[in-house]
Short mmCIF file of C-alpha atoms in Angstrom, two decimals:
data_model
loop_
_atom_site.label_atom_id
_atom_site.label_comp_id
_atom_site.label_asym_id
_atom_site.label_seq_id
_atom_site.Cartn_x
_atom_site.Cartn_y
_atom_site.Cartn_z
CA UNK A 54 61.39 -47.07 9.91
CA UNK A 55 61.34 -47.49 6.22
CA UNK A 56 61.38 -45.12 3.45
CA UNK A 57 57.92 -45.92 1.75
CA UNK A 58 57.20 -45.10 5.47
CA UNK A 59 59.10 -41.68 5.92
CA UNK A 60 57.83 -40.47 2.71
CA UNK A 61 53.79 -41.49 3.78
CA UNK A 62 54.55 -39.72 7.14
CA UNK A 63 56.02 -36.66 4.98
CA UNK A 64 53.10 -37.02 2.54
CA UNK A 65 50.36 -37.24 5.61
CA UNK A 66 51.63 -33.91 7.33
CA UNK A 67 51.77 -31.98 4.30
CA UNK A 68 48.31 -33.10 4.02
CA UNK A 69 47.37 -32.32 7.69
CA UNK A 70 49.07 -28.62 7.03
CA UNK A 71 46.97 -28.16 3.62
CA UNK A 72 43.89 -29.06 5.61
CA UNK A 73 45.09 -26.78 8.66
CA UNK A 74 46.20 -23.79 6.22
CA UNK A 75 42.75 -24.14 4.28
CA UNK A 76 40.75 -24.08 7.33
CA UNK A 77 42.61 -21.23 9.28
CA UNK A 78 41.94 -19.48 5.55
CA UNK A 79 38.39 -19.93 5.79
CA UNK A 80 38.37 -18.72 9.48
CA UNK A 81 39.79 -15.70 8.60
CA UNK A 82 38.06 -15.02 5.28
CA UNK A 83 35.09 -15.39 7.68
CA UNK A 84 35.79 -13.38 10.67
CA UNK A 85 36.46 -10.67 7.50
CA UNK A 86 33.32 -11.28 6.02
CA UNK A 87 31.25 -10.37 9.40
CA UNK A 88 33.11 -7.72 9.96
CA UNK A 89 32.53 -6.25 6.49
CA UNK A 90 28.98 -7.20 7.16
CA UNK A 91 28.68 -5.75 11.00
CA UNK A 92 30.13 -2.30 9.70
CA UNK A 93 28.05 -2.60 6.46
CA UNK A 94 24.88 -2.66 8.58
CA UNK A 95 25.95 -0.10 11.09
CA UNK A 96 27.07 2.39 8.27
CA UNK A 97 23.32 1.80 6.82
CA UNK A 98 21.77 3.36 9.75
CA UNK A 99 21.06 7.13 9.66
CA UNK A 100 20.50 8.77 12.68
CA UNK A 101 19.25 12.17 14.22
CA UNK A 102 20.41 13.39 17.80
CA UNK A 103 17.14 14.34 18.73
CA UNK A 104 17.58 14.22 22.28
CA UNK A 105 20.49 16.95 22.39
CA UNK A 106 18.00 19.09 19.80
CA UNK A 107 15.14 19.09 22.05
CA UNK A 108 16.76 19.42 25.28
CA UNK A 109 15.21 19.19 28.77
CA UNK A 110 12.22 20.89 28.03
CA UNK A 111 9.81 17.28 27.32
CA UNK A 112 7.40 15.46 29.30
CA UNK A 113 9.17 13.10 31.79
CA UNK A 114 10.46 9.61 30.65
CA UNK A 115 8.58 6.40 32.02
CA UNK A 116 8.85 5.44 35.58
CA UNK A 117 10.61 2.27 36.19
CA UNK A 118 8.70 -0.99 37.03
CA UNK A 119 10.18 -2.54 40.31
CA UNK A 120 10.98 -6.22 39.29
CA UNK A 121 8.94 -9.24 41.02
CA UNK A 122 10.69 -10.84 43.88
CA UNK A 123 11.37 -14.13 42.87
CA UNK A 124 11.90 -13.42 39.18
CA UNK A 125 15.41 -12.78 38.79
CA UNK A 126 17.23 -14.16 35.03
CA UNK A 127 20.27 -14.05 33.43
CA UNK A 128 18.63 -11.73 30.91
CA UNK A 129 16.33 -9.89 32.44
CA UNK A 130 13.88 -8.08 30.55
CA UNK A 131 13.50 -4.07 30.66
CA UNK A 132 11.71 -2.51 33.61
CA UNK A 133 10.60 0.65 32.26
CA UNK A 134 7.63 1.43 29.12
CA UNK A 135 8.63 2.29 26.23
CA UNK A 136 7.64 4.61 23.13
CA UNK A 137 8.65 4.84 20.17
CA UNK A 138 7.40 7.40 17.13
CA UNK A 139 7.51 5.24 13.93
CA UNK A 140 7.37 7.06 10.55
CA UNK A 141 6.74 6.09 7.42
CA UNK A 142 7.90 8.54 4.74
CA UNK A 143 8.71 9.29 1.27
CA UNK A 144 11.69 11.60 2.28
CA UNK A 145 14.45 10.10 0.83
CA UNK A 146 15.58 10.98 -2.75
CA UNK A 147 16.46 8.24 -5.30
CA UNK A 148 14.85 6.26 -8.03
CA UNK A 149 13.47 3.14 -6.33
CA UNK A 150 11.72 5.68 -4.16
CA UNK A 151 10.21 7.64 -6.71
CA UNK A 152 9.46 4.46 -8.93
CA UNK A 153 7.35 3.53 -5.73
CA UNK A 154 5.75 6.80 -5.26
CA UNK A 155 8.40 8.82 -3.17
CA UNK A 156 9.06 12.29 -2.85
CA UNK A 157 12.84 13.70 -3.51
CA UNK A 158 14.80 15.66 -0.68
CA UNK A 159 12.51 18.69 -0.97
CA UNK A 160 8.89 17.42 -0.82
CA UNK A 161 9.58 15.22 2.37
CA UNK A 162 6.27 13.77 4.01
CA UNK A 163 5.61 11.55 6.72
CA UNK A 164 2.65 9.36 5.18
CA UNK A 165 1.79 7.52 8.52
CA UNK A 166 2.39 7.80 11.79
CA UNK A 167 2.37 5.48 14.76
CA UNK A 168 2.81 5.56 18.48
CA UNK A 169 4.72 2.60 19.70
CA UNK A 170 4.40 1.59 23.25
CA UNK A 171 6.15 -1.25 24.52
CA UNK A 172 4.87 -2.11 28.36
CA UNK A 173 7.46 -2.44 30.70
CA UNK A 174 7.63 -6.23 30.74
CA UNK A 175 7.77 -6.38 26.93
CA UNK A 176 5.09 -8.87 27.05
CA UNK A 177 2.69 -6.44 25.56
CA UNK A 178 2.52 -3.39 22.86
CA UNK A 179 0.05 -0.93 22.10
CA UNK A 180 0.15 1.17 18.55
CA UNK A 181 -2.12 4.38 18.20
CA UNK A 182 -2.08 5.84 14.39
CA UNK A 183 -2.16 9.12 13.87
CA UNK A 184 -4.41 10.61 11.20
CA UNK A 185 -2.16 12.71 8.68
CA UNK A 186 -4.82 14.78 7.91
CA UNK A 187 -5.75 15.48 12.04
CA UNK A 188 -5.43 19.43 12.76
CA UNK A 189 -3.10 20.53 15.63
CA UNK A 190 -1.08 23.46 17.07
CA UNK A 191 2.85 22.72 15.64
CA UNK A 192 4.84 24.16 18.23
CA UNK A 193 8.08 26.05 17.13
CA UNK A 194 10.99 23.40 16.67
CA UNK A 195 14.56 23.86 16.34
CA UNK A 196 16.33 23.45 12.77
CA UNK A 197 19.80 22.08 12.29
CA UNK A 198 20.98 25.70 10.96
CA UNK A 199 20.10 27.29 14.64
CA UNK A 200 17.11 29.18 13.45
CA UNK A 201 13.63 27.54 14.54
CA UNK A 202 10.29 27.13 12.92
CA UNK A 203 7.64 29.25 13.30
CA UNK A 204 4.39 28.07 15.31
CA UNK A 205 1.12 26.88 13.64
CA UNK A 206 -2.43 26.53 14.36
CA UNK A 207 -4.94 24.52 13.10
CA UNK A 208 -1.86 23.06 10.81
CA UNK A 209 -2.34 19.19 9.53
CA UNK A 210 -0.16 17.15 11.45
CA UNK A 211 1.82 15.69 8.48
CA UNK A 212 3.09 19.02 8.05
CA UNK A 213 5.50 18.95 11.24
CA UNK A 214 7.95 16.50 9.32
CA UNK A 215 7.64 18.91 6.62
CA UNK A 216 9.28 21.70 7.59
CA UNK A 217 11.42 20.55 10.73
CA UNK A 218 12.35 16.73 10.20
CA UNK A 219 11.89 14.22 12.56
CA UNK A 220 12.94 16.55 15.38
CA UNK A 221 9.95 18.86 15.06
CA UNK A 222 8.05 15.38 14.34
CA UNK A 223 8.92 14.37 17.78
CA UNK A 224 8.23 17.52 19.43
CA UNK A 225 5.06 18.08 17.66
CA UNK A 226 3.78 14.51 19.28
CA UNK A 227 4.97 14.98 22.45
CA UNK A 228 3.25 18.58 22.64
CA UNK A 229 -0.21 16.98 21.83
CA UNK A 230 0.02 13.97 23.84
CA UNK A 231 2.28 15.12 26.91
CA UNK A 232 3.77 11.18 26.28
CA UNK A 233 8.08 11.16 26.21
CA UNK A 234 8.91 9.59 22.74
CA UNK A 235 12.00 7.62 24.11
CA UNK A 236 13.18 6.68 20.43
CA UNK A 237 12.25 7.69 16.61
CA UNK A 238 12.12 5.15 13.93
CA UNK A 239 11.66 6.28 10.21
CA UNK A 240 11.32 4.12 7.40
CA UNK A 241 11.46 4.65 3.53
CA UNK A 242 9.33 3.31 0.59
CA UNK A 243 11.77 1.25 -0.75
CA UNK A 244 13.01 -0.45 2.26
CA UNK A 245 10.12 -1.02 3.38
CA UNK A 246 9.38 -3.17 -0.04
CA UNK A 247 12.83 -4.87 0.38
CA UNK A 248 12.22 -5.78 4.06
CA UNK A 249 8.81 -7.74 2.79
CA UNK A 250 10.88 -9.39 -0.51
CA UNK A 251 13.31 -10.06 1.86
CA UNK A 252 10.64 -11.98 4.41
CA UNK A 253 9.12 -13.97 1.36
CA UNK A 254 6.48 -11.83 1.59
CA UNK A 255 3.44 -11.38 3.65
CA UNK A 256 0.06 -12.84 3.81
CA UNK A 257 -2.97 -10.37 4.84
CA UNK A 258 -7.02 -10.82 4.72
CA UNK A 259 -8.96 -7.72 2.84
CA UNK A 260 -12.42 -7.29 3.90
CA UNK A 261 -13.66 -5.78 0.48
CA UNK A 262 -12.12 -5.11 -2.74
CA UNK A 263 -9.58 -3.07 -3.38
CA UNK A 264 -9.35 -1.08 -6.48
CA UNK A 265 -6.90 2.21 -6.04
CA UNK A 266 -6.14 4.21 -8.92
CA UNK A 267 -3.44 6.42 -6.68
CA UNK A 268 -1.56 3.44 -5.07
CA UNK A 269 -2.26 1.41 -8.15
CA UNK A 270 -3.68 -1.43 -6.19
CA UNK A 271 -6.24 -3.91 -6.95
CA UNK A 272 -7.49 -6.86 -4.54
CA UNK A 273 -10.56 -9.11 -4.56
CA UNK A 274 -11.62 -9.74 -1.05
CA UNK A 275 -10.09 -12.11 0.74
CA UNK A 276 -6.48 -13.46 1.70
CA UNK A 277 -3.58 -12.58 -0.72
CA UNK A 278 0.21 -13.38 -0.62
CA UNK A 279 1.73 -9.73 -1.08
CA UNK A 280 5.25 -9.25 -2.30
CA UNK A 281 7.28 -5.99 -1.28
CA UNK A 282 5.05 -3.40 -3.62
CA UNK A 283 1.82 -4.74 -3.52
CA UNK A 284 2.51 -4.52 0.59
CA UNK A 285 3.61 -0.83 0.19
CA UNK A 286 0.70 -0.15 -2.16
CA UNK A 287 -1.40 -1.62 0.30
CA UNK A 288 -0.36 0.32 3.01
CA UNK A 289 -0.51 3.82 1.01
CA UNK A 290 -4.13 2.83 -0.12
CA UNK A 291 -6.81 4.91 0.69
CA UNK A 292 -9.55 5.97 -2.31
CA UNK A 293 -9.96 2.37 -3.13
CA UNK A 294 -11.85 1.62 0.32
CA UNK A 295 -14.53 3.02 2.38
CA UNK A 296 -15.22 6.52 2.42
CA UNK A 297 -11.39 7.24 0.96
CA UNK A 298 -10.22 9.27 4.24
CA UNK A 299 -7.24 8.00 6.01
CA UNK A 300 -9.31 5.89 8.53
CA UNK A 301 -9.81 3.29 6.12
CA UNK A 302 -5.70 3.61 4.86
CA UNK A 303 -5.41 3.10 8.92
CA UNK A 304 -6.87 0.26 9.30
CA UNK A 305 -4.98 -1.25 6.21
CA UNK A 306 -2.00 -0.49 7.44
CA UNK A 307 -2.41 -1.96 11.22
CA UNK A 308 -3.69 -5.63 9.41
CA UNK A 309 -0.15 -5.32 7.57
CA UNK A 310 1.86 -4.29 11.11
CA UNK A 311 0.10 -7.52 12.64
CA UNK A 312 1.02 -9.43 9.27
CA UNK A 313 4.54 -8.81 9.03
CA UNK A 314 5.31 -9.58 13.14
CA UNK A 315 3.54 -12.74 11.91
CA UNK A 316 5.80 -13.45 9.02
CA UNK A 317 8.95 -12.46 10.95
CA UNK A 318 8.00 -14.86 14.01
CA UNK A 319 7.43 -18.14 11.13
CA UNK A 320 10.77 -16.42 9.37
CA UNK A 321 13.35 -18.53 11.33
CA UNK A 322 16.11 -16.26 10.47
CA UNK A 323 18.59 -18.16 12.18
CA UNK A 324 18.80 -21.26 9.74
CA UNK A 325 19.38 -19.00 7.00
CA UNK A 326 22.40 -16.77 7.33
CA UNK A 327 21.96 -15.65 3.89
CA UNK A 328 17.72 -14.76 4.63
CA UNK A 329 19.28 -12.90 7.97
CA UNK A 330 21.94 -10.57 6.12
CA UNK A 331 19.35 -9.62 3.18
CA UNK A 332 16.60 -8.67 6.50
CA UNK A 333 19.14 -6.50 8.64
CA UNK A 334 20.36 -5.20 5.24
CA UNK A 335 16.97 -4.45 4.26
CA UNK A 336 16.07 -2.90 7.32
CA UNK A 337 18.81 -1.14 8.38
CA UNK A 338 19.01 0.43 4.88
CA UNK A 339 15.85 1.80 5.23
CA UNK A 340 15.98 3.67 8.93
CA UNK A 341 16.57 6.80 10.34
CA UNK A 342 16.76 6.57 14.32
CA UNK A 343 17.51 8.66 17.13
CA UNK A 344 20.86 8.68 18.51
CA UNK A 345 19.71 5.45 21.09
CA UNK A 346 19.00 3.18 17.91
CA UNK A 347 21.68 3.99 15.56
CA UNK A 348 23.82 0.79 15.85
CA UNK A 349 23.19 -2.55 15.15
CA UNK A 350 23.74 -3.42 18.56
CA UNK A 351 21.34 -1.61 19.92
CA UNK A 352 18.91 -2.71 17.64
CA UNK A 353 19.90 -6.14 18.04
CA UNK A 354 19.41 -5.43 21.52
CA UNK A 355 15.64 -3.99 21.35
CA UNK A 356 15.02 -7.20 19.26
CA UNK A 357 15.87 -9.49 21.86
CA UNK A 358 13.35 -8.02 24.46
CA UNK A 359 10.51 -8.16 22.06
CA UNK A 360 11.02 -11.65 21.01
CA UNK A 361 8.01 -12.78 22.90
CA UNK A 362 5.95 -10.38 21.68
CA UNK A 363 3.10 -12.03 19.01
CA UNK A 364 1.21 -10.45 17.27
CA UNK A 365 -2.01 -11.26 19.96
CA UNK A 366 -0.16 -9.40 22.19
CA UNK A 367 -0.76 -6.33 19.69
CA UNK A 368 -3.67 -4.16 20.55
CA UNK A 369 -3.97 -1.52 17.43
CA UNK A 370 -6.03 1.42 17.86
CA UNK A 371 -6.29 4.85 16.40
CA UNK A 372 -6.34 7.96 17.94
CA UNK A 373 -10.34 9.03 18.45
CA UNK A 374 -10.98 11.69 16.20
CA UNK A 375 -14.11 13.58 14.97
CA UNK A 376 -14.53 15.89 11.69
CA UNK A 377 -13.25 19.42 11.74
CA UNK A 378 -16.13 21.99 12.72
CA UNK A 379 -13.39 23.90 9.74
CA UNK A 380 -13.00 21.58 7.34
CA UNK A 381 -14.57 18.27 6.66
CA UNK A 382 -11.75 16.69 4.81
CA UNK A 383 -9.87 17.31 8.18
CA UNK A 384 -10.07 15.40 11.89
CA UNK A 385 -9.08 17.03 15.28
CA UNK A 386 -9.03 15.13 18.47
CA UNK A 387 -11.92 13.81 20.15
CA UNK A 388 -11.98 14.68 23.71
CA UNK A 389 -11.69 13.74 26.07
CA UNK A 390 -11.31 10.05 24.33
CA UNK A 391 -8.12 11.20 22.79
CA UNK A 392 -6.58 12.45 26.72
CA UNK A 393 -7.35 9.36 28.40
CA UNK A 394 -5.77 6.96 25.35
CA UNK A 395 -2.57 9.22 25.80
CA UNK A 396 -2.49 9.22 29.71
CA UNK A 397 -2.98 5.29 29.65
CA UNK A 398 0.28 4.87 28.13
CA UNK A 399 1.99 7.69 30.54
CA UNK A 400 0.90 4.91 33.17
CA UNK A 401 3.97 1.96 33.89
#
């Protein structure tokens, strides 16, 4: 072997090592990068133990669903219903919130409310909105200093977040509806914005126009393109439609649920690591959970079984209410329509 053949060998392996150093830097540069990310994500998440606050004393969970002979996978879907409280609230101090029309720490309200259930095959979902403004009896809920709340009659049911959090939240819907919530979601005003910028937006059909001094909205009828605060505007709109109660805000803001799963399911995440990070960042930025949803894993998990889920598969109703024989600006349940919507979803 020659020289001019030595050095080429000499000259091709320090090459092969540059290429193997650079690429083994990369790796690891990576591998550092998703785990900054992963714990970035998880560390977002803020979570309640609800569970431990409330005890034993709750309606039972769901029964479980026996599986199909015959129907066996490697990932088999969940067996057993399940129902979620979802919250959206203003609780959370800070200036995007109040830019968007948040509250600070102390004037904490929950400005919608929606029971999730999620049929044991996750092939189907049901969402009942509660009115804010519906009158109910508040049971007494446990604080986080040990004392408790005091009981309330005839209170607004918005009020329940007010003074005891999402625990007496949960309690207060599980005492008027005998249904187990088996997880708590709560979402902020300004993550709920991001999570649309974050999607590219969403697309939603109005009815009539829109023209809301409070929300500072204003729509011609028809379809729009909405970016992250004209979405949250849309969804906190309620004097710029209809009679200005919070049926008409309802309604608004179950087009916009059946929007977004729309957007998400033409969102192929996957293709865009960069469009992924800025949605789990956006989202998990903006929750509080129970104790069962406070990891990205687990949510990663729940997202998996509802990947079939469209939005057809979405029936949206509200809870049947009539006016207040004590206040017409106020709803109570309408019975015994509002029993039999709760027992269907007590049913597997």
């Amino acid at each position: 072997m020659t020289g001019q053949q030595d050095r080429q060998r000499g000259r091709r392996s320090r090459a092969f090592k540059a290429v193997g150093l650079t690429l083994a830097g990369a790796l690891v540069l990576g591998v550092a990068a998703l785990g900054w990310a992963y714990r970035h994500l998880n560390d977002n998440i803020t979570s309640v133990d609800i569970d431990n606050a409330l005890g034993d004393n709750r309606p039972p969970r769901a029964v479980t669903v026996p599986t199909p002979s015959g129907t066996a996978s490697a990932t088999p879907l969940p067996t057993t219903a399940l129902n979620i409280l979802v919250l959206g609230s203003d609780s959370r101090s800070g200036a995007q919130n109040q830019e968007l029309g948040g509250g600070d720490s102390t004037g904490a309200r929950s400005d919608t409310a929606m029971v999730v259930h999620i049929d044991a095959g996750r092939t189907g979902a049901t969402v009942v909105s509660i009115p804010r403004d519906t009158l109910v009896d508040r049971p007494s809920c446990p604080l986080p200093s040990g004392g408790s709340t005091a009981p309330a009659y005839g209170a607004m049911f918005n009020t329940a977040y007010s003074v005891g959090g999402p625990v007496c939240a949960v309690k207060t819907v599980e005492s008027m509806t005998d249904v187990r919530m088996d997880h708590y979601v709560e979402v902020d005003f300004s993550g709920f914005a991001k999570l649309v910028n974050a999607l590219g937006g969403v697309t939603v059909t109005t009815a009539e126009d829109i023209d809301d001094e409070d929300s500072h909205l204003t729509l011609a009828a028809g379809t729009h393109h909405l970016d992250g605060t004209q979405a949250l505007a849309l969804a906190r709109t309620r004097h710029g439609i209809g009679d200005g109660s919070d049926l008409g805000r309802i309604g608004l803001q179950q087009t916009l649920v059946k929007a977004l799963l729309e957007q998400i399911a033409a969102t192929d995440l996957l293709t865009s690591p960069t469009r992924l990070y800025e949605v789990a960042d956006a989202v998990t930025g903006s929750l509080t959970t129970d104790t069962g949803l406070d990891s990205l894993t687990e949510l990663t998990e729940l997202a998996r079984s509802l990947k079939s889920l469209s939005s057809e598969r979405l029936t949206t109703v509200t809870m049947p209410v009539v006016p207040a024989p004590s206040d017409p600006n106020r709803v109570v349940a309408r019975e015994p329509a509002a029993s039999q919507l709760w027992g269907s979803l007590r049913r597997p």
